[in-house]
CSV table of C-alpha atoms in Angstrom, one decimal:
chain,number,residue,atom,x,y,z
A,106,MET,CA,0.0,0.0,0.0
A,107,GLN,CA,1.3,3.5,-1.0
A,108,LYS,CA,2.4,5.6,1.9
A,109,ARG,CA,0.5,8.8,2.2
A,110,ARG,CA,2.6,12.0,2.0
A,111,VAL,CA,2.6,14.1,5.2
A,112,HIS,CA,0.9,17.5,4.8
A,113,ALA,CA,3.5,20.3,5.0
A,114,ALA,CA,1.3,22.3,7.4
A,115,THR,CA,1.3,19.5,10.0
A,116,ALA,CA,4.9,18.6,9.5
A,117,ALA,CA,6.6,22.0,9.5
A,118,GLY,CA,10.2,21.8,10.4
A,119,SER,CA,10.3,18.0,10.1
A,120,GLU,CA,13.1,16.6,8.1
A,121,ASN,CA,11.0,13.6,7.2
A,122,ALA,CA,8.2,15.7,5.7
A,123,LEU,CA,7.5,14.9,2.1
A,124,PRO,CA,6.5,17.5,-0.5
A,125,MET,CA,2.9,18.0,-1.2
A,126,THR,CA,1.2,16.5,-4.3
A,127,THR,CA,-1.4,18.1,-6.5
A,128,ASN,CA,-4.0,15.9,-4.8
A,129,ASP,CA,-2.9,17.3,-1.4
A,130,ILE,CA,-3.4,20.9,-2.7
A,131,GLY,CA,-6.8,20.1,-4.1
A,132,LYS,CA,-8.0,18.5,-0.9
A,133,SER,CA,-6.6,21.0,1.6
A,134,GLY,CA,-7.2,24.2,-0.4
A,135,VAL,CA,-3.8,25.4,0.4
A,136,GLY,CA,-2.6,27.8,-2.3
A,137,SER,CA,-6.0,27.7,-4.1
A,138,LYS,CA,-6.4,31.4,-3.4
A,139,VAL,CA,-3.8,34.2,-2.9
A,140,GLY,CA,-5.2,37.6,-1.9
A,141,GLY,CA,-8.6,36.7,-3.1
A,142,ARG,CA,-7.4,35.6,-6.5
A,143,SER,CA,-7.0,32.1,-7.8
A,144,ALA,CA,-3.4,31.0,-7.9
A,145,ARG,CA,-2.0,29.8,-11.2
A,146,LEU,CA,0.2,26.8,-11.4
A,147,LYS,CA,1.5,27.8,-14.9
A,148,PRO,CA,3.9,30.7,-15.2
A,149,ARG,CA,2.7,33.8,-17.1
A,150,ASN,CA,4.0,34.2,-20.7
A,151,ARG,CA,6.1,37.3,-21.1
A,152,ARG,CA,7.3,39.0,-24.2
A,153,ARG,CA,11.0,38.6,-25.0
A,154,GLY,CA,13.1,41.7,-24.7
A,155,GLY,CA,12.1,43.1,-21.4
A,156,LYS,CA,9.1,45.0,-20.4
A,157,ARG,CA,5.8,44.7,-22.2
A,158,GLY,CA,5.0,47.4,-24.9
A,159,THR,CA,8.6,48.6,-25.5
A,160,GLY,CA,8.7,47.0,-29.0
A,161,CYS,CA,6.8,49.8,-30.6
A,162,LEU,CA,9.0,52.6,-29.2
A,163,PRO,CA,11.4,52.8,-32.2
A,164,LEU,CA,8.5,53.0,-34.6
A,165,CYS,CA,7.0,55.8,-32.6
A,166,LEU,CA,10.2,57.7,-32.6
A,167,ALA,CA,10.7,57.3,-36.3
A,168,LEU,CA,7.2,58.5,-37.0
A,169,PHE,CA,7.7,61.5,-34.8
A,170,SER,CA,11.0,62.4,-36.6
A,171,LEU,CA,9.2,62.1,-40.0
A,172,ILE,CA,6.4,64.4,-38.9
A,173,SER,CA,8.8,66.9,-37.5
A,174,GLY,CA,10.8,66.9,-40.7
A,175,ILE,CA,7.7,67.5,-42.8
A,176,CYS,CA,6.6,70.4,-40.6
A,177,TYR,CA,10.1,72.0,-40.9
A,178,LEU,CA,10.2,71.6,-44.7
A,179,THR,CA,6.7,73.0,-45.0
A,180,PHE,CA,7.7,76.0,-42.9
A,181,ALA,CA,10.9,76.5,-45.0
A,182,VAL,CA,9.1,76.4,-48.3
A,183,SER,CA,6.2,78.6,-47.1
A,184,SER,CA,8.6,81.2,-45.8
A,185,PRO,CA,9.8,83.7,-48.5
A,186,GLU,CA,12.9,84.5,-46.4
A,187,LYS,CA,13.7,80.8,-46.3
A,188,LYS,CA,13.2,80.4,-50.1
A,189,ASP,CA,15.6,83.3,-50.7
A,190,ASN,CA,18.2,81.7,-48.4
A,191,ILE,CA,17.9,78.4,-50.2
A,192,LYS,CA,18.2,80.0,-53.6
A,193,GLN,CA,21.3,81.9,-52.5
A,194,PHE,CA,22.8,78.8,-51.1
A,195,ILE,CA,22.2,76.8,-54.3
A,196,HIS,CA,23.6,79.7,-56.5
A,197,LYS,CA,26.7,79.9,-54.3
A,198,GLN,CA,27.3,76.2,-54.5
A,199,LYS,CA,26.9,76.4,-58.3
A,200,GLU,CA,29.5,79.2,-58.6
A,201,THR,CA,31.9,77.2,-56.4
A,202,LEU,CA,31.6,74.1,-58.5
A,203,ILE,CA,32.2,76.2,-61.7
A,204,GLN,CA,35.3,77.7,-60.2
A,205,LYS,CA,36.5,74.2,-59.2
A,206,ARG,CA,35.8,72.9,-62.7
A,207,ASN,CA,37.8,75.8,-64.3
A,208,LYS,CA,40.8,75.2,-62.1
A,209,PHE,CA,40.6,71.5,-62.7
A,210,LEU,CA,40.6,72.0,-66.5
A,211,ALA,CA,43.7,74.3,-66.3
A,212,ALA,CA,45.5,71.8,-64.1
A,213,TYR,CA,44.5,69.0,-66.4
A,214,ALA,CA,45.9,70.8,-69.4
A,215,LYS,CA,49.3,71.4,-67.6
A,216,MET,CA,49.4,67.8,-66.5
A,217,ARG,CA,48.9,66.5,-70.0
A,218,ASN,CA,51.1,69.2,-71.5
A,219,THR,CA,48.6,69.9,-74.1
A,220,LYS,CA,47.6,73.1,-75.9
A,221,LEU,CA,44.0,74.3,-76.3
A,222,PRO,CA,42.8,75.0,-79.8
A,223,LEU,CA,43.2,78.9,-79.7
A,224,ASP,CA,46.4,79.1,-77.6
A,225,ASP,CA,48.5,80.2,-80.6
A,226,PHE,CA,46.3,83.2,-81.4
A,227,THR,CA,47.8,86.0,-79.3
A,228,SER,CA,45.1,88.4,-80.5
A,229,LEU,CA,42.4,86.4,-78.7
A,230,GLU,CA,44.4,86.0,-75.5
A,231,TYR,CA,43.0,89.0,-73.6
A,232,SER,CA,39.4,88.1,-74.3
A,233,LEU,CA,39.8,84.4,-73.6
A,234,GLN,CA,41.5,85.1,-70.3
A,235,ASN,CA,39.1,87.7,-69.0
A,236,SER,CA,35.6,86.6,-70.1
A,237,LYS,CA,33.5,83.5,-69.7
A,238,LEU,CA,32.2,83.7,-73.3
A,239,THR,CA,34.1,85.0,-76.3
A,240,VAL,CA,32.2,86.1,-79.5
A,241,LEU,CA,34.3,85.9,-82.7
A,242,TYR,CA,32.5,88.2,-85.1
A,243,PHE,CA,33.5,87.8,-88.7
A,244,GLY,CA,32.3,90.8,-90.7
A,245,ALA,CA,33.1,93.7,-92.9
A,246,SER,CA,32.1,97.4,-93.1
A,247,TRP,CA,31.0,97.0,-96.8
A,248,CYS,CA,28.6,94.1,-96.0
A,249,PRO,CA,24.9,95.1,-95.8
A,250,MET,CA,24.0,92.0,-93.7
A,251,CYS,CA,26.9,92.8,-91.4
A,252,ALA,CA,25.4,96.2,-90.7
A,253,LYS,CA,22.2,94.5,-89.4
A,254,ALA,CA,24.2,92.1,-87.3
A,255,THR,CA,26.3,95.0,-85.9
A,256,LYS,CA,23.0,96.8,-84.9
A,257,LEU,CA,21.8,93.7,-83.1
A,258,ILE,CA,25.1,93.7,-81.1
A,259,ASP,CA,24.7,97.4,-80.3
A,260,ASP,CA,21.2,96.9,-79.1
A,261,ASN,CA,21.5,93.7,-77.2
A,262,LEU,CA,25.1,93.1,-76.1
A,263,SER,CA,26.8,96.5,-75.9
A,264,LYS,CA,26.3,96.9,-72.2
A,265,GLU,CA,27.6,93.4,-71.4
A,266,LEU,CA,30.8,93.4,-73.4
A,267,LEU,CA,34.2,93.4,-71.8
A,268,LEU,CA,36.0,96.7,-72.3
A,269,PRO,CA,39.6,96.5,-73.7
A,270,PRO,CA,42.2,96.3,-72.6
A,271,ASN,CA,43.3,95.1,-69.1
A,272,ASP,CA,46.7,93.8,-67.9
A,273,GLY,CA,46.8,90.2,-66.9
A,274,ALA,CA,44.1,87.5,-66.7
A,275,SER,CA,41.2,87.6,-64.3
A,276,ALA,CA,40.3,84.8,-62.0
A,277,PRO,CA,37.3,82.8,-63.3
A,278,SER,CA,35.0,84.2,-60.6
A,279,GLU,CA,36.0,87.8,-61.7
A,280,ARG,CA,35.6,87.2,-65.4
A,281,SER,CA,33.2,89.3,-67.4
A,282,GLN,CA,30.2,87.4,-68.9
A,283,ILE,CA,31.1,88.0,-72.5
A,284,SER,CA,33.6,89.8,-74.8
A,285,LEU,CA,33.8,90.3,-78.6
A,286,VAL,CA,36.7,90.0,-81.0
A,287,TYR,CA,36.1,91.5,-84.5
A,288,ILE,CA,37.8,89.6,-87.4
A,289,SER,CA,37.3,91.8,-90.4
A,290,SER,CA,37.2,91.4,-94.1
A,291,ASP,CA,37.6,95.1,-94.5
A,292,GLN,CA,39.6,96.4,-97.5
A,293,SER,CA,41.8,98.7,-95.4
A,294,GLU,CA,43.0,99.5,-91.9
A,295,GLU,CA,41.0,102.8,-92.1
A,296,ASP,CA,37.8,100.9,-92.9
A,297,LEU,CA,38.3,98.6,-90.0
A,298,GLN,CA,39.1,101.4,-87.5
A,299,GLY,CA,36.0,103.4,-88.7
A,300,TYR,CA,33.8,100.4,-88.1
A,301,VAL,CA,34.8,98.9,-84.7
A,302,ARG,CA,33.0,99.9,-81.5
A,303,GLU,CA,34.7,101.1,-78.3
A,304,ASN,CA,33.9,97.8,-76.5
A,305,TRP,CA,35.1,95.5,-79.3
A,306,ASN,CA,38.4,93.8,-79.3
A,307,TYR,CA,39.7,93.2,-82.8
A,308,VAL,CA,42.5,91.5,-84.8
A,309,ALA,CA,44.7,94.0,-86.5
A,310,TRP,CA,44.2,94.4,-90.2
A,311,ASP,CA,47.8,93.6,-91.1
A,312,SER,CA,48.0,90.7,-88.7
A,313,GLU,CA,48.7,87.2,-90.0
A,314,GLU,CA,46.2,85.9,-87.5
A,315,ARG,CA,43.3,87.6,-89.3
A,316,THR,CA,43.8,85.1,-92.2
A,317,ALA,CA,44.8,82.2,-89.9
A,318,LEU,CA,41.5,82.6,-87.9
A,319,LYS,CA,39.4,82.6,-91.1
A,320,LYS,CA,41.1,79.4,-92.2
A,321,HIS,CA,41.0,77.8,-88.8
A,322,PHE,CA,37.2,78.2,-88.6
A,323,SER,CA,36.5,78.1,-92.4
A,324,VAL,CA,34.8,81.5,-92.3
A,325,CYS,CA,35.3,84.3,-94.9
A,326,ALA,CA,33.6,86.5,-97.4
A,327,LYS,CA,32.7,85.1,-100.8
A,328,ARG,CA,35.1,87.4,-102.5
A,329,GLU,CA,38.0,86.1,-100.3
A,330,GLU,CA,37.4,82.4,-100.8
A,331,LYS,CA,39.6,82.2,-104.0
A,332,GLU,CA,42.3,84.4,-102.7
A,333,LEU,CA,42.6,82.5,-99.4
A,334,GLU,CA,42.4,79.1,-101.2
A,335,MET,CA,39.8,77.7,-98.8
A,336,ASP,CA,36.5,76.0,-99.0
A,337,ARG,CA,34.5,78.0,-96.6
A,338,LYS,CA,31.7,76.6,-94.3
A,339,PHE,CA,30.4,80.0,-93.3
A,340,GLY,CA,30.2,83.4,-94.9
A,341,ILE,CA,29.8,86.8,-93.3
A,342,PRO,CA,28.3,87.9,-91.0
A,343,THR,CA,29.2,84.9,-88.7
A,344,MET,CA,29.3,85.1,-84.9
A,345,LEU,CA,30.9,82.1,-83.2
A,346,ILE,CA,30.2,81.7,-79.5
A,347,ILE,CA,33.3,80.3,-77.7
A,348,ASP,CA,33.7,78.8,-74.3
A,349,SER,CA,36.7,80.9,-73.1
A,350,ILE,CA,38.0,78.1,-70.8
A,351,THR,CA,38.0,75.1,-73.2
A,352,HIS,CA,37.9,77.1,-76.5
A,353,ALA,CA,35.0,74.9,-77.6
A,354,VAL,CA,32.5,76.4,-80.1
A,355,LEU,CA,29.1,76.5,-78.3
A,356,THR,CA,27.2,77.6,-81.4
A,357,PRO,CA,28.1,79.1,-84.8
A,358,GLU,CA,24.7,80.8,-84.9
A,359,GLY,CA,25.2,83.8,-82.7
A,360,ALA,CA,23.9,86.3,-85.2
A,361,GLU,CA,20.7,84.2,-85.7
A,362,ASP,CA,20.3,83.9,-81.9
A,363,LEU,CA,20.5,87.7,-81.5
A,364,GLN,CA,17.9,88.2,-84.3
A,365,ASN,CA,15.5,85.6,-82.8
A,366,MET,CA,16.1,86.1,-79.1
A,367,GLY,CA,17.3,89.7,-78.7
A,368,ASP,CA,18.7,90.4,-75.3
A,369,LYS,CA,17.8,86.9,-74.2
A,370,ALA,CA,20.5,85.5,-76.5
A,371,LEU,CA,23.2,85.9,-73.8
A,372,GLU,CA,21.1,83.9,-71.3
A,373,HIS,CA,20.8,81.2,-73.9
A,374,TRP,CA,24.5,81.1,-74.5
A,375,ILE,CA,25.2,80.8,-70.8
A,376,SER,CA,22.8,77.8,-70.5
A,377,LEU,CA,24.8,76.2,-73.4
A,378,LEU,CA,28.0,76.9,-71.4
A,379,ASP,CA,26.6,75.2,-68.3
A,380,LEU,CA,25.7,72.2,-70.3
A,381,VAL,CA,29.2,71.9,-71.8
A,382,GLU,CA,30.8,72.3,-68.4
A,383,GLU,CA,29.0,69.2,-67.2
A,384,MET,CA,30.0,67.3,-70.3
A,385,ASP,CA,33.6,68.4,-69.9
A,386,VAL,CA,33.9,67.1,-66.4
A,387,ASN,CA,32.5,63.7,-67.4
A,388,GLU,CA,34.8,63.5,-70.4
A,389,ILE,CA,37.9,64.4,-68.4
A,390,ALA,CA,37.0,61.9,-65.8
A,391,ASN,CA,36.8,59.2,-68.4
A,392,GLU,CA,40.2,60.2,-69.8
A,393,LEU,CA,41.8,59.9,-66.4
A,394,ASP,CA,40.2,56.5,-65.9
A,395,LYS,CA,42.0,55.4,-69.2
A,396,ASP,CA,45.4,56.5,-67.7
């Protein structure tokens, strides 16, 4: 016969006392209620990771940060003062990047020991070194179409052109927006001098570079074509818009742009310059990768 276990309440302190069984608990009612509540034999299930409810805390913080950011941006955009500050910051960063690009191009040319296309033309040096854009104006005082082009220059570019001359080259940030160099097909020095404007640079009538530039760009008057022994691509008037840093031709249609856009032509040429600057940086980066 199985020996009955001694109840813990009656054998307190006895070394021979046996532990209670579940039957003993059920019969005696010991532990059936604690503080008026039913005692549980199974332990409560708890969430891992500590206290209950802490799992959603990171999500709440992230949501709060997102809402705060949206509120700040809404205020920044709705505030005229903030808009102006943002525009000024972007413009300043753009100017800084352009300056870095210009310095990078100059350093790259030295590193490669290469010449730019117009480096040999000393008559262009001043304009190329002191303006962002250089207009090469091929024309003549006897040409009726050139008279119309010259009037467009007077009406739309005159106030923007770099005044000659100036000693030394300007830093890219201090360059004028645009300069003009007149390359004439005039019949005499007197005709040339009587035609140029105060804010034009020009290639001297007796300079060899006057002919060399016409051949370089394949531009001349019809009557000069046989004498110069060249197959011209453009007649006169022609206005080539040149990037003064890279010597690239942005457009050969400067005269047409002035006729169609008026004083907005300069803004158009600057937008072309911005586009070329981005392309130049990518091209140089590719060249460096090849090395």
